Amino acid sequence: MTVALLILGFYALFMWLVFYKFQWLKFNIAWGVVSFWVGFHVLFLLIVFLRFYTPYTIDGHVIRQTIQIAPRLPHPTVLQEVYVSQNQKVKKGDQLYQFDPTLYAAQLAEAEANLANAQQNALILEENVVLAHDSLNQARANEQFANEQVNRYSNLVPRGGAKQETLDQWNAQLAGAEAQVAEAEANVKKAQLAVDAKFDGVNAQVAAAQSQVDQAQYYLDQTTIYAPEDGVIISQQARPGLVVGGFRVGSIAAFVADANPYFLATFYQEHLKFVEPGQPVEVALDIYPGQIFNGKVRAIWEGTGQGQIIPRGRVPEFLFMSPQGRFAVEIVLDDDPALKRYPAGAHGAAAIYTGGGGNWVAVLRRVNMRLYSWVNFIVPFDV
């Protein structure tokens, strides 16, 4: 709009100089129609050139990654200490919040006791295998002795050297010994199966107890929240005495990271016809009136929410008059790629110079950008 008004102003000044100031031509209805027709086409062509060869938008913002600080505690827990304040800069690993660890320390102690018991039981299972083998050896010895006695008395009874009752007794003892051997062998298998019940090479009971210890240790560690990386705390809502955990799902603060910020500007889709990564960009931020920042196109986000159909039980509705979605262009600034000086959400205008249409098109857009930047000294008018 600013460029269009400038063009109209210069054209009107030119017409005034021609027809009134120097009176090179005499103004009449015919010249009025011609002047209007020429001016309209000049303005139309200039606007088309500017829109496609130097796309421009006033919808640009500094984007910073944010992390929602949300306690991960399974039971209602009281917040004991808050170590950060609103808008405070923190470093990775700095302590932010401390919750009451009493319950989770007790759960960890219980889990560690269960682990010690499971480890002891694992040793007992190994000893049970040894005892089962000993019992098996004893049963086999009894079986062998009973078998020898049966053979001995089987030879003596026909000769009259022993009574049949004695042979019958040893046959009964042999049968009992054989049953004891079978039982001892089954006990050995049961003891060995108990020992072989392992997960990743560790006794199953010990592995289960260790997982409980790990879980208890995890939740105990979660009672202290540390800064995940360098950044700043925004919207610090927590106070000592706050109860979290259980059914609470909301965050207690927003953490704005220092790393990997970028400037994101949205453009109408048709204006990006000639835009490619690496092309020069000028950015005018509202928080720095009168300044122009140079940068380059990093990427074009060729997609909007209108191109996504969310799975649901209803047939999609397509509205013919629905406004088109704008595509976002990610921009990196040359003087400060890390955007250290720019807070999240800083608003501004951006212009991309594709190189087409000639230098005069770029000059007009540069004038437009500088007018926008200087107007920020007085707009908005809320003195």
Coordinates of C-alpha atoms in Angstrom, one line a residue:
M1 CA 0.0 0.0 0.0
T2 CA 2.8 2.4 0.8
V3 CA 4.6 1.8 -2.5
A4 CA 1.3 2.2 -4.4
L5 CA 0.7 5.6 -2.7
L6 CA 4.2 6.7 -3.5
I7 CA 3.8 5.7 -7.1
L8 CA 0.5 7.6 -7.3
G9 CA 2.1 10.6 -5.6
F10 CA 5.0 10.7 -8.1
Y11 CA 2.7 10.2 -11.0
A12 CA 0.4 13.0 -9.8
L13 CA 3.4 15.3 -9.4
F14 CA 4.6 14.5 -12.9
M15 CA 1.1 15.3 -14.3
W16 CA 1.1 18.6 -12.4
L17 CA 4.5 19.6 -13.7
V18 CA 3.5 18.7 -17.3
F19 CA 0.0 20.3 -17.4
Y20 CA 0.1 23.1 -14.8
K21 CA 3.6 24.0 -13.7
F22 CA 5.5 24.1 -17.0
Q23 CA 2.4 23.7 -19.2
W24 CA 4.1 21.6 -21.8
L25 CA 0.7 20.2 -22.7
K26 CA -2.8 21.7 -22.4
F27 CA -5.0 19.6 -20.2
N28 CA -8.4 18.6 -21.6
I29 CA -10.8 15.6 -21.4
A30 CA -8.8 13.5 -23.9
W31 CA -5.5 14.1 -22.1
G32 CA -7.3 13.3 -18.8
V33 CA -8.5 10.0 -20.1
V34 CA -5.0 9.1 -21.5
S35 CA -3.3 10.2 -18.3
F36 CA -5.6 8.1 -16.2
W37 CA -5.2 5.1 -18.5
V38 CA -1.5 5.3 -18.5
G39 CA -1.3 5.9 -14.8
F40 CA -3.5 2.9 -14.1
H41 CA -1.4 0.6 -16.2
V42 CA 1.9 1.9 -14.8
L43 CA 0.6 1.4 -11.3
F44 CA -0.8 -2.1 -12.1
L45 CA 2.5 -3.3 -13.7
L46 CA 4.6 -1.9 -10.9
I47 CA 2.4 -3.6 -8.3
V48 CA 2.6 -6.9 -10.2
F49 CA 6.4 -6.6 -10.5
L50 CA 6.7 -5.8 -6.8
R51 CA 4.4 -8.6 -5.6
F52 CA 6.2 -11.3 -7.6
Y53 CA 9.9 -10.2 -7.8
T54 CA 10.1 -8.7 -4.3
P55 CA 7.5 -10.4 -2.1
Y56 CA 6.6 -8.4 1.0
T57 CA 4.8 -9.2 4.2
I58 CA 4.1 -7.5 7.6
D59 CA 3.4 -10.9 9.2
G60 CA 6.8 -11.9 10.5
H61 CA 7.8 -13.1 14.0
V62 CA 10.8 -14.3 15.9
I63 CA 10.2 -17.9 16.8
R64 CA 12.0 -19.6 19.7
Q65 CA 11.6 -23.2 20.8
T66 CA 9.7 -23.6 24.1
I67 CA 9.6 -26.4 26.6
Q68 CA 6.6 -26.8 28.9
I69 CA 7.9 -27.4 32.5
A70 CA 5.5 -30.1 33.8
P71 CA 6.3 -32.3 36.8
R72 CA 6.1 -36.0 36.0
L73 CA 5.0 -37.4 39.4
P74 CA 2.4 -40.2 39.9
H75 CA 1.2 -39.1 43.3
P76 CA 0.0 -35.7 44.7
T77 CA 3.3 -34.0 45.8
V78 CA 3.9 -30.7 47.5
L79 CA 6.2 -28.2 46.0
Q80 CA 8.8 -27.2 48.6
E81 CA 11.2 -24.8 46.9
V82 CA 11.2 -22.5 43.9
Y83 CA 14.7 -21.4 42.8
V84 CA 13.8 -19.3 39.8
S85 CA 11.8 -16.1 39.2
Q86 CA 9.9 -14.7 36.3
N87 CA 12.0 -13.9 33.2
Q88 CA 15.1 -15.3 34.8
K89 CA 18.0 -16.5 32.6
V90 CA 19.2 -20.0 33.5
K91 CA 21.9 -22.4 32.3
K92 CA 21.5 -26.0 31.5
G93 CA 21.4 -28.1 34.7
D94 CA 20.4 -25.2 37.0
Q95 CA 18.0 -26.3 39.7
L96 CA 14.5 -24.9 39.1
Y97 CA 12.0 -26.6 41.5
Q98 CA 12.2 -29.0 44.4
F99 CA 9.2 -31.2 45.4
D100 CA 8.8 -33.2 48.6
P101 CA 10.8 -36.4 48.1
T102 CA 9.6 -38.2 51.2
L103 CA 7.2 -40.6 49.6
Y104 CA 9.4 -41.4 46.6
A105 CA 12.5 -42.0 48.8
A106 CA 10.4 -44.5 50.9
Q107 CA 9.3 -46.2 47.7
L108 CA 12.9 -46.4 46.5
A109 CA 14.0 -47.9 49.9
E110 CA 11.2 -50.5 49.6
A111 CA 12.2 -51.4 46.1
E112 CA 15.8 -51.8 47.1
A113 CA 14.8 -54.1 49.9
N114 CA 12.8 -56.2 47.5
L115 CA 15.7 -56.3 45.2
A116 CA 18.0 -57.5 47.9
N117 CA 15.4 -60.2 48.8
A118 CA 15.1 -61.2 45.1
Q119 CA 18.9 -61.5 44.8
Q120 CA 19.0 -63.7 47.9
N121 CA 16.2 -65.8 46.5
A122 CA 18.2 -66.2 43.3
L123 CA 21.1 -67.6 45.4
I124 CA 18.7 -69.9 47.2
L125 CA 17.5 -71.2 43.9
E126 CA 21.0 -72.1 42.9
E127 CA 21.5 -73.9 46.2
N128 CA 18.2 -75.8 45.6
V129 CA 19.7 -77.2 42.4
V130 CA 22.7 -78.5 44.3
L131 CA 20.4 -80.0 47.0
A132 CA 18.2 -81.6 44.3
H133 CA 21.2 -83.2 42.7
D134 CA 22.3 -84.5 46.1
S135 CA 18.9 -86.0 46.7
L136 CA 19.0 -87.5 43.2
N137 CA 22.3 -89.1 43.9
Q138 CA 21.1 -90.5 47.2
A139 CA 17.9 -91.9 45.6
R140 CA 20.0 -93.5 42.9
A141 CA 22.3 -95.1 45.5
N142 CA 19.3 -96.4 47.4
E143 CA 17.9 -97.8 44.1
Q144 CA 21.2 -99.4 43.2
F145 CA 21.5 -101.0 46.7
A146 CA 17.9 -102.3 46.6
N147 CA 18.5 -103.7 43.1
E148 CA 21.6 -105.5 44.3
Q149 CA 19.7 -107.0 47.2
V150 CA 16.9 -108.1 45.0
N151 CA 19.4 -109.9 42.7
R152 CA 21.1 -111.5 45.7
Y153 CA 17.9 -112.8 47.3
S154 CA 16.6 -113.9 43.9
N155 CA 19.5 -116.3 43.8
L156 CA 19.2 -117.4 47.5
V157 CA 15.5 -118.1 47.6
P158 CA 15.4 -120.9 45.0
R159 CA 18.3 -122.6 47.0
G160 CA 16.6 -122.3 50.3
G161 CA 19.1 -119.8 51.6
A162 CA 16.6 -117.0 52.2
K163 CA 12.9 -116.6 52.7
Q164 CA 10.5 -115.4 50.0
E165 CA 9.2 -112.7 52.3
T166 CA 12.7 -111.1 52.4
L167 CA 12.8 -111.1 48.6
D168 CA 9.4 -109.5 48.5
Q169 CA 10.5 -106.8 50.9
W170 CA 13.5 -105.9 48.8
N171 CA 11.3 -105.9 45.6
A172 CA 9.1 -103.4 47.4
Q173 CA 12.0 -101.3 48.5
L174 CA 13.4 -101.3 44.9
A175 CA 10.1 -100.1 43.6
G176 CA 10.1 -97.3 46.3
A177 CA 13.7 -96.4 45.4
E178 CA 12.8 -96.2 41.7
A179 CA 9.9 -93.8 42.6
Q180 CA 12.3 -91.7 44.7
V181 CA 14.7 -91.5 41.8
A182 CA 11.9 -90.3 39.5
E183 CA 10.8 -87.7 42.1
A184 CA 14.4 -86.5 42.6
E185 CA 14.9 -86.2 38.9
A186 CA 11.7 -84.1 38.6
N187 CA 12.9 -81.9 41.5
V188 CA 16.2 -81.4 39.8
K189 CA 14.3 -80.2 36.6
K190 CA 12.1 -77.9 38.7
A191 CA 15.0 -76.4 40.5
Q192 CA 16.9 -75.9 37.2
L193 CA 13.9 -74.3 35.5
A194 CA 13.6 -71.9 38.4
V195 CA 17.3 -71.0 38.0
D196 CA 17.0 -70.7 34.2
A197 CA 14.0 -68.3 34.4
K198 CA 16.0 -65.2 33.3
F199 CA 15.5 -61.9 31.4
D200 CA 18.6 -60.7 29.5
G201 CA 20.7 -63.1 31.4
V202 CA 19.5 -62.0 34.9
N203 CA 17.1 -63.9 37.2
A204 CA 13.5 -62.9 36.4
Q205 CA 12.7 -62.0 39.9
V206 CA 15.9 -60.0 40.2
A207 CA 15.2 -58.2 36.9
A208 CA 11.6 -57.4 38.0
A209 CA 12.9 -56.1 41.3
Q210 CA 15.6 -54.0 39.6
S211 CA 13.0 -52.5 37.3
Q212 CA 11.0 -51.4 40.4
V213 CA 14.2 -49.9 41.8
D214 CA 14.8 -48.0 38.5
Q215 CA 11.2 -46.7 38.4
A216 CA 11.4 -45.6 42.1
Q217 CA 14.7 -43.9 41.4
Y218 CA 13.3 -42.2 38.3
Y219 CA 10.4 -40.7 40.2
L220 CA 12.6 -39.7 43.1
D221 CA 14.8 -37.9 40.5
Q222 CA 11.7 -36.1 39.1
T223 CA 11.2 -34.4 42.5
T224 CA 13.9 -32.1 41.4
I225 CA 13.5 -30.2 38.1
Y226 CA 16.6 -28.9 36.3
A227 CA 16.9 -26.6 33.3
P228 CA 16.9 -28.7 30.2
E229 CA 19.2 -26.2 28.4
D230 CA 20.2 -22.6 28.4
G231 CA 17.1 -20.3 28.3
V232 CA 14.7 -18.1 30.2
I233 CA 11.7 -18.9 32.4
I234 CA 8.5 -17.3 31.2
S235 CA 5.1 -17.5 32.9
Q236 CA 6.4 -18.7 36.2
Q237 CA 3.2 -19.8 38.0
A238 CA 4.6 -22.1 40.7
R239 CA 4.7 -21.2 44.4
P240 CA 5.7 -23.3 47.4
G241 CA 2.8 -25.3 48.6
L242 CA 1.5 -26.1 45.1
V243 CA 0.4 -29.7 44.8
V244 CA 1.2 -31.5 41.6
G245 CA 1.0 -35.0 40.4
G246 CA -1.9 -37.4 40.3
F247 CA -4.4 -35.9 37.9
R248 CA -2.6 -32.6 37.2
V249 CA -1.6 -32.3 33.5
G250 CA -0.9 -28.6 33.2
S251 CA 2.6 -27.0 33.1
I252 CA 3.8 -24.8 35.9
A253 CA 6.1 -22.6 33.7
A254 CA 7.2 -22.1 30.1
F255 CA 10.9 -22.4 29.3
V256 CA 12.1 -20.5 26.2
A257 CA 15.3 -22.0 24.9
D258 CA 18.2 -19.9 23.6
A259 CA 19.2 -22.3 20.9
N260 CA 18.0 -22.5 17.3
P261 CA 15.7 -19.5 17.0
Y262 CA 14.6 -18.3 13.6
F263 CA 12.5 -15.6 11.9
L264 CA 9.3 -16.8 10.3
A265 CA 7.3 -14.7 7.8
T266 CA 4.1 -15.7 6.0
F267 CA 3.4 -14.9 2.4
Y268 CA 0.5 -15.4 0.0
Q269 CA 1.1 -18.6 -1.9
E270 CA 1.3 -17.0 -5.4
H271 CA 3.9 -14.4 -4.2
L272 CA 6.4 -17.2 -3.7
K273 CA 6.5 -18.2 -7.3
F274 CA 10.2 -17.1 -7.7
V275 CA 11.4 -17.5 -4.2
E276 CA 14.2 -20.0 -3.5
P277 CA 16.5 -20.7 -0.5
G278 CA 19.5 -18.5 -0.3
Q279 CA 17.9 -15.3 -1.8
P280 CA 18.6 -12.1 0.1
V281 CA 16.0 -10.7 2.6
E282 CA 15.5 -7.5 4.5
V283 CA 13.7 -7.5 7.8
A284 CA 12.3 -4.5 9.7
L285 CA 11.5 -5.3 13.3
D286 CA 9.1 -3.2 15.3
I287 CA 11.2 -3.2 18.4
Y288 CA 14.1 -1.6 16.5
P289 CA 12.5 1.4 14.5
G290 CA 14.7 2.9 11.8
Q291 CA 16.8 -0.3 11.5
I292 CA 17.0 -2.8 8.6
F293 CA 18.4 -6.3 9.1
N294 CA 19.8 -8.3 6.3
G295 CA 19.3 -12.0 6.0
K296 CA 18.7 -15.0 3.6
V297 CA 15.9 -17.4 2.9
R298 CA 16.6 -20.7 4.7
A299 CA 13.5 -22.7 3.7
I300 CA 10.0 -22.4 2.5
W301 CA 7.4 -24.3 4.5
E302 CA 5.2 -25.5 1.6
G303 CA 2.2 -26.6 3.6
T304 CA -0.6 -25.2 5.8
G305 CA -3.3 -26.7 8.0
Q306 CA -5.8 -26.5 5.1
G307 CA -3.8 -29.3 3.5
Q308 CA -4.4 -31.7 6.4
I309 CA -7.5 -33.7 7.0
I310 CA -7.7 -35.0 10.5
P311 CA -9.1 -38.5 10.9
R312 CA -12.6 -38.4 12.2
G313 CA -16.1 -39.9 11.7
R314 CA -17.4 -37.0 9.5
V315 CA -17.0 -36.4 5.8
P316 CA -14.6 -33.4 5.2
E317 CA -16.3 -30.1 4.4
F318 CA -14.8 -27.9 1.7
L319 CA -15.8 -24.3 1.8
F320 CA -15.4 -22.6 -1.6
M321 CA -15.0 -19.1 -0.1
S322 CA -12.6 -20.1 2.6
P323 CA -9.5 -17.9 2.5
Q324 CA -6.3 -19.4 1.2
G325 CA -3.6 -20.4 3.7
R326 CA -0.4 -18.5 3.7
F327 CA 3.0 -20.3 3.4
A328 CA 5.7 -19.6 5.9
V329 CA 9.3 -18.7 4.9
E330 CA 12.0 -19.3 7.4
I331 CA 14.7 -16.6 7.4
V332 CA 18.1 -16.4 9.0
L333 CA 19.6 -13.0 9.8
D334 CA 23.2 -12.3 8.8
D335 CA 24.2 -10.0 11.6
D336 CA 22.9 -12.2 14.4
P337 CA 22.0 -15.8 13.3
A338 CA 21.4 -16.8 16.9
L339 CA 18.9 -13.9 17.3
K340 CA 20.3 -13.3 20.7
R341 CA 19.0 -9.7 20.8
Y342 CA 15.5 -10.6 19.7
P343 CA 12.8 -11.9 22.1
A344 CA 10.4 -14.5 21.1
G345 CA 7.4 -13.1 19.3
A346 CA 9.1 -9.9 18.1
H347 CA 7.1 -8.7 15.1
G348 CA 8.3 -7.2 11.9
A349 CA 8.1 -6.9 8.1
A350 CA 10.1 -8.8 5.6
A351 CA 10.9 -8.5 1.9
I352 CA 12.5 -11.1 -0.3
Y353 CA 14.6 -10.0 -3.3
T354 CA 14.4 -12.7 -6.0
G355 CA 16.6 -10.7 -8.5
G356 CA 13.9 -10.5 -11.2
G357 CA 12.3 -7.4 -12.8
G358 CA 15.4 -5.2 -12.7
N359 CA 17.1 -3.1 -10.0
W360 CA 14.4 -0.5 -10.0
V361 CA 11.9 -3.0 -8.6
A362 CA 14.3 -3.8 -5.7
V363 CA 14.8 0.0 -5.1
L364 CA 11.1 0.6 -4.7
R365 CA 10.8 -2.3 -2.3
R366 CA 13.8 -1.1 -0.3
V367 CA 12.2 2.3 0.0
N368 CA 9.0 0.6 1.2
M369 CA 10.9 -1.3 3.9
R370 CA 12.6 1.8 5.2
L371 CA 9.4 3.7 5.3
Y372 CA 7.9 0.9 7.3
S373 CA 10.8 0.9 9.7
W374 CA 10.8 4.7 10.2
V375 CA 7.1 4.8 10.6
N376 CA 7.5 2.5 13.7
F377 CA 8.8 5.6 15.5
I378 CA 5.3 7.1 15.6
V379 CA 2.9 4.1 15.0
P380 CA 0.9 3.1 16.8
F381 CA -0.3 6.5 18.1
D382 CA -0.7 5.5 21.7
V383 CA 1.4 8.3 23.3

